[in-house]
């Protein structure tokens, strides 16, 4: 097939685009997404790696489940479950639900880093969640709507177009091809110089956490205020993650350990 002739019909990415996403139904009438990417893209290779073998079922793997990866000449079609962007609204309805969100994102980041993968484009729009089984309370009657704590919420990273996969220590420092929106980007990411790609991921995630908390506080959401009362070390964790100096930031494993011992454990006492 001449894909160039049928690009518009199949909603395929042009040579200047990295990917195109289409919605579809699987044989069981469940919503899926079909992402078309050029065959030379690293995006599908990293997704394929993370969804293969024992990695696929590892509970620390926080990527969206892959249904199938289809190779068709110069394109690769990635079929995945359809997850949602709406985890930011309404705000987290309990301290526990916010800490669970944070714990899952740290766990997923540790998993990627252990396999030599850095995301390089972490921001709020590149985090999704499943919404199967959600039972939201009636928003107009509830000043603190319940959603996140009503079901087994799972969070996942998406969009690996800028990701780097290498176990070579020489590749720890990498010149970014792109970077997250400026409100999430680490200072060194925008300089177009070799940077510690693992430290940049930590900064980006720290900004996601900071922005989420700031927006909840701005809305005067009661759970956000409760969060800082019972888990004040959460703010300390964010502060060190978004340090201007990469060498002062914790590793993903160190940040996860801090979250578990200094934030979650104390919030539960």
CSV table of C-alpha atoms in Angstrom, one decimal:
chain,number,residue,atom,x,y,z
A,1,UNK,CA,0.0,0.0,0.0
A,2,UNK,CA,1.1,3.5,-0.7
A,3,UNK,CA,0.7,5.1,2.7
A,4,UNK,CA,1.5,8.6,1.4
A,5,UNK,CA,-1.6,8.4,-0.8
A,6,UNK,CA,-3.8,7.3,2.0
A,7,UNK,CA,-2.3,9.4,4.9
A,8,UNK,CA,-5.3,11.6,5.3
A,9,UNK,CA,-7.8,8.6,5.3
A,10,UNK,CA,-5.9,6.7,7.9
A,11,UNK,CA,-5.0,9.9,9.9
A,12,UNK,CA,-1.3,9.1,9.6
A,13,UNK,CA,1.5,11.4,10.8
A,14,UNK,CA,3.1,13.5,8.1
A,15,UNK,CA,6.9,13.4,7.8
A,16,UNK,CA,7.1,16.5,10.1
A,17,UNK,CA,4.9,14.9,12.8
A,18,UNK,CA,6.0,12.4,15.4
A,19,UNK,CA,2.7,10.6,15.9
A,20,UNK,CA,-1.1,10.6,15.3
A,21,UNK,CA,-3.7,9.1,17.7
A,22,UNK,CA,-7.0,7.5,16.7
A,23,UNK,CA,-9.8,6.1,18.9
A,24,UNK,CA,-11.3,2.7,18.2
A,25,UNK,CA,-13.1,-0.2,19.8
A,26,UNK,CA,-11.6,-3.7,20.4
A,27,UNK,CA,-13.6,-6.9,19.7
A,28,UNK,CA,-15.1,-6.6,23.2
A,29,UNK,CA,-16.3,-3.1,22.5
A,30,UNK,CA,-13.8,-1.5,24.9
A,31,UNK,CA,-12.3,1.8,23.9
A,32,UNK,CA,-8.7,1.7,22.7
A,33,UNK,CA,-6.3,4.1,21.1
A,34,UNK,CA,-4.2,3.5,18.0
A,35,UNK,CA,-1.1,5.6,17.8
A,36,UNK,CA,0.6,5.7,14.4
A,37,UNK,CA,4.3,6.5,14.5
A,38,UNK,CA,7.1,6.3,12.0
A,39,UNK,CA,8.9,3.0,12.0
A,40,UNK,CA,12.2,4.7,12.8
A,41,UNK,CA,10.8,6.3,16.0
A,42,UNK,CA,12.2,5.4,19.4
A,43,UNK,CA,8.7,5.8,20.8
A,44,UNK,CA,7.4,2.4,19.8
A,45,UNK,CA,10.7,0.6,20.6
A,46,UNK,CA,10.6,1.8,24.2
A,47,UNK,CA,6.9,1.0,24.6
A,48,UNK,CA,7.6,-2.5,23.1
A,49,UNK,CA,10.5,-3.0,25.5
A,50,UNK,CA,8.4,-2.0,28.6
A,51,UNK,CA,5.5,-4.2,27.5
A,52,UNK,CA,7.6,-7.3,26.8
A,53,UNK,CA,8.4,-10.4,28.9
A,54,UNK,CA,8.3,-10.1,32.7
A,55,UNK,CA,8.4,-6.3,32.5
A,56,UNK,CA,4.8,-6.3,31.1
A,57,UNK,CA,3.3,-7.7,34.4
A,58,UNK,CA,5.7,-6.0,36.8
A,59,UNK,CA,3.5,-4.0,39.2
A,60,UNK,CA,6.1,-1.3,39.1
A,61,UNK,CA,5.5,-0.7,35.4
A,62,UNK,CA,3.4,2.4,35.1
A,63,UNK,CA,2.8,2.6,31.4
A,64,UNK,CA,-0.5,2.0,29.7
A,65,UNK,CA,-1.2,-1.7,28.8
A,66,UNK,CA,-0.4,-2.6,25.2
A,67,UNK,CA,-2.9,-4.6,23.2
A,68,UNK,CA,-0.8,-5.0,20.1
A,69,UNK,CA,2.0,-3.4,18.1
A,70,UNK,CA,1.5,-3.7,14.3
A,71,UNK,CA,4.3,-3.1,11.8
A,72,UNK,CA,3.2,-1.8,8.4
A,73,UNK,CA,6.0,-0.6,6.1
A,74,UNK,CA,7.1,2.8,7.2
A,75,UNK,CA,4.6,3.0,10.1
A,76,UNK,CA,4.1,1.2,13.4
A,77,UNK,CA,0.6,1.2,15.0
A,78,UNK,CA,0.6,1.0,18.8
A,79,UNK,CA,-2.7,-0.2,20.1
A,80,UNK,CA,-3.3,0.5,23.8
A,81,UNK,CA,-6.1,0.7,26.4
A,82,UNK,CA,-7.8,4.1,26.4
A,83,UNK,CA,-6.9,6.0,29.6
A,84,UNK,CA,-7.8,9.5,30.6
A,85,UNK,CA,-6.3,12.9,31.4
A,86,UNK,CA,-8.8,13.9,34.0
A,87,UNK,CA,-6.9,12.9,37.1
A,88,UNK,CA,-6.3,16.5,38.0
A,89,UNK,CA,-10.1,17.3,38.4
A,90,UNK,CA,-11.6,17.2,40.8
A,91,UNK,CA,-8.6,17.5,43.2
A,92,UNK,CA,-7.5,14.5,45.3
A,93,UNK,CA,-10.2,13.7,47.8
A,94,UNK,CA,-8.0,12.5,50.6
A,95,UNK,CA,-4.4,12.6,51.8
A,96,UNK,CA,-4.1,8.9,51.0
A,97,UNK,CA,-5.3,9.3,47.4
A,98,UNK,CA,-2.7,12.0,46.7
A,99,UNK,CA,0.1,10.0,48.3
A,100,UNK,CA,-1.0,6.9,46.3
A,101,UNK,CA,-0.8,9.0,43.1
A,102,UNK,CA,2.7,10.2,44.0
A,103,UNK,CA,3.8,6.7,45.1
A,104,UNK,CA,2.8,5.2,41.8
A,105,UNK,CA,4.6,7.9,39.8
A,106,UNK,CA,7.8,7.4,41.8
A,107,UNK,CA,7.5,3.7,41.5
A,108,UNK,CA,7.1,3.9,37.7
A,109,UNK,CA,10.0,6.3,37.4
A,110,UNK,CA,12.2,4.0,39.4
A,111,UNK,CA,11.2,1.1,37.2
A,112,UNK,CA,12.1,3.1,34.0
A,113,UNK,CA,15.4,4.3,35.4
A,114,UNK,CA,16.4,0.8,36.5
A,115,UNK,CA,16.0,-0.2,32.9
A,116,UNK,CA,18.1,2.7,31.6
A,117,UNK,CA,15.1,4.7,30.4
A,118,UNK,CA,14.6,8.3,31.0
A,119,UNK,CA,11.3,9.9,29.9
A,120,UNK,CA,12.7,13.4,29.2
A,121,UNK,CA,9.2,15.0,28.8
A,122,UNK,CA,7.4,14.5,32.1
A,123,UNK,CA,4.5,17.0,32.7
A,124,UNK,CA,0.9,16.8,33.8
A,125,UNK,CA,-0.3,16.1,30.3
A,126,UNK,CA,1.9,13.1,30.0
A,127,UNK,CA,0.3,11.4,33.0
A,128,UNK,CA,-2.9,9.4,32.5
A,129,UNK,CA,-5.1,7.3,34.7
A,130,UNK,CA,-7.6,4.5,34.3
A,131,UNK,CA,-11.2,5.3,35.2
A,132,UNK,CA,-12.8,1.9,35.2
A,133,UNK,CA,-14.8,1.4,38.3
A,134,UNK,CA,-14.8,5.0,39.4
A,135,UNK,CA,-17.9,6.0,41.4
A,136,UNK,CA,-17.8,9.8,41.8
A,137,UNK,CA,-20.0,11.5,44.3
A,138,UNK,CA,-22.5,14.1,43.1
A,139,UNK,CA,-20.3,17.2,42.5
A,140,UNK,CA,-23.0,19.8,43.1
A,141,UNK,CA,-23.9,18.6,46.5
A,142,UNK,CA,-20.4,17.7,47.8
A,143,UNK,CA,-17.9,20.5,48.6
A,144,UNK,CA,-15.2,17.9,48.5
A,145,UNK,CA,-16.2,15.5,45.6
A,146,UNK,CA,-15.1,11.9,46.0
A,147,UNK,CA,-13.5,10.3,43.0
A,148,UNK,CA,-9.9,9.2,43.4
A,149,UNK,CA,-10.6,7.1,46.5
A,150,UNK,CA,-13.7,5.4,45.1
A,151,UNK,CA,-11.8,2.8,43.0
A,152,UNK,CA,-8.4,1.2,42.4
A,153,UNK,CA,-6.9,4.2,40.5
A,154,UNK,CA,-3.8,3.4,38.3
A,155,UNK,CA,-1.6,6.1,36.9
A,156,UNK,CA,0.7,5.8,33.9
A,157,UNK,CA,3.3,7.8,32.0
A,158,UNK,CA,2.7,8.3,28.2
A,159,UNK,CA,4.5,9.8,25.2
A,160,UNK,CA,8.0,8.4,25.0
A,161,UNK,CA,8.9,10.4,21.9
A,162,UNK,CA,11.8,12.2,23.7
A,163,UNK,CA,12.8,9.2,25.9
A,164,UNK,CA,16.3,7.8,25.9
A,165,UNK,CA,17.1,4.1,26.5
A,166,UNK,CA,20.7,3.2,27.3
A,167,UNK,CA,22.5,1.2,30.0
A,168,UNK,CA,25.8,2.8,29.0
A,169,UNK,CA,27.0,5.1,31.8
A,170,UNK,CA,28.5,7.3,29.1
A,171,UNK,CA,25.0,8.1,28.0
A,172,UNK,CA,23.9,9.3,31.4
A,173,UNK,CA,24.6,12.8,30.1
A,174,UNK,CA,22.6,13.5,27.0
A,175,UNK,CA,21.8,16.6,25.0
A,176,UNK,CA,18.0,16.9,24.9
A,177,UNK,CA,16.2,16.9,21.5
A,178,UNK,CA,13.2,18.4,23.1
A,179,UNK,CA,12.0,19.2,26.6
A,180,UNK,CA,8.7,19.6,28.6
A,181,UNK,CA,6.7,22.9,28.6
A,182,UNK,CA,8.8,25.6,30.3
A,183,UNK,CA,6.8,25.5,33.6
A,184,UNK,CA,8.0,21.9,34.0
A,185,UNK,CA,11.4,22.0,32.3
A,186,UNK,CA,14.6,21.8,34.4
A,187,UNK,CA,16.9,24.8,33.9
A,188,UNK,CA,19.5,22.8,32.2
A,189,UNK,CA,17.1,21.2,29.7
A,190,UNK,CA,16.5,24.4,27.8
A,191,UNK,CA,20.3,25.1,27.4
A,192,UNK,CA,20.8,22.5,24.6
A,193,UNK,CA,23.9,21.1,26.4
A,194,UNK,CA,24.6,17.6,27.7
A,195,UNK,CA,22.7,17.1,31.0
A,196,UNK,CA,22.1,14.4,33.6
A,197,UNK,CA,19.0,12.9,32.0
A,198,UNK,CA,18.0,11.1,35.2
A,199,UNK,CA,18.2,14.3,37.3
A,200,UNK,CA,16.1,16.1,34.7
A,201,UNK,CA,13.3,13.5,35.1
A,202,UNK,CA,13.3,14.1,38.9
A,203,UNK,CA,13.0,17.9,38.4
A,204,UNK,CA,10.1,17.4,35.9
A,205,UNK,CA,8.2,15.2,38.3
A,206,UNK,CA,8.8,17.6,41.1
A,207,UNK,CA,7.2,20.4,39.1
A,208,UNK,CA,4.2,18.1,38.4
A,209,UNK,CA,3.8,17.6,42.1
A,210,UNK,CA,4.3,21.3,42.9
A,211,UNK,CA,1.8,22.5,40.3
A,212,UNK,CA,-0.8,20.0,41.4
A,213,UNK,CA,-0.5,21.1,45.0
A,214,UNK,CA,-0.4,24.8,44.1
A,215,UNK,CA,-3.6,24.5,42.1
A,216,UNK,CA,-5.4,22.6,44.9
A,217,UNK,CA,-4.3,25.2,47.4
A,218,UNK,CA,-5.4,28.0,45.1
A,219,UNK,CA,-8.8,26.5,44.9
A,220,UNK,CA,-8.8,26.3,48.7
A,221,UNK,CA,-9.4,22.6,48.6
A,222,UNK,CA,-9.6,21.3,52.2
A,223,UNK,CA,-7.6,18.1,51.5
A,224,UNK,CA,-4.6,20.2,50.2
A,225,UNK,CA,-4.5,22.0,53.5
A,226,UNK,CA,-4.8,18.8,55.4
A,227,UNK,CA,-2.0,17.3,53.3
A,228,UNK,CA,0.5,19.9,54.4
A,229,UNK,CA,-0.6,19.5,58.1
A,230,UNK,CA,-0.1,15.8,58.3
A,231,UNK,CA,2.5,15.3,55.6
A,232,UNK,CA,4.6,18.6,55.7
A,233,UNK,CA,7.7,16.6,54.6
A,234,UNK,CA,5.9,16.4,51.2
A,235,UNK,CA,6.8,20.0,50.6
A,236,UNK,CA,10.4,19.3,51.6
A,237,UNK,CA,10.5,16.5,49.0
A,238,UNK,CA,9.2,18.8,46.3
A,239,UNK,CA,11.7,21.5,47.2
A,240,UNK,CA,14.8,19.2,46.9
A,241,UNK,CA,13.5,17.7,43.7
A,242,UNK,CA,13.3,21.1,42.0
A,243,UNK,CA,16.7,22.2,43.1
A,244,UNK,CA,18.4,24.4,40.5
A,245,UNK,CA,21.5,22.2,40.7
A,246,UNK,CA,21.1,18.7,39.3
A,247,UNK,CA,23.6,17.2,41.7
A,248,UNK,CA,21.5,18.3,44.7
A,249,UNK,CA,18.4,16.4,43.5
A,250,UNK,CA,17.7,12.9,44.8
A,251,UNK,CA,17.7,9.8,42.6
A,252,UNK,CA,14.3,8.3,41.8
A,253,UNK,CA,15.0,5.5,44.4
A,254,UNK,CA,16.1,8.0,47.0
A,255,UNK,CA,13.0,10.1,46.4
A,256,UNK,CA,10.7,7.0,46.7
A,257,UNK,CA,12.4,6.0,49.9
A,258,UNK,CA,11.9,9.5,51.4
A,259,UNK,CA,8.3,9.4,50.3
A,260,UNK,CA,7.7,6.1,52.0
A,261,UNK,CA,9.6,6.7,55.2
A,262,UNK,CA,9.2,10.5,55.8
A,263,UNK,CA,5.9,11.3,54.2
A,264,UNK,CA,3.6,8.2,53.9
A,265,UNK,CA,4.6,6.6,57.2
A,266,UNK,CA,4.2,9.8,59.1
A,267,UNK,CA,0.8,10.6,57.5
A,268,UNK,CA,-0.5,7.3,58.6
A,269,UNK,CA,0.4,7.8,62.3
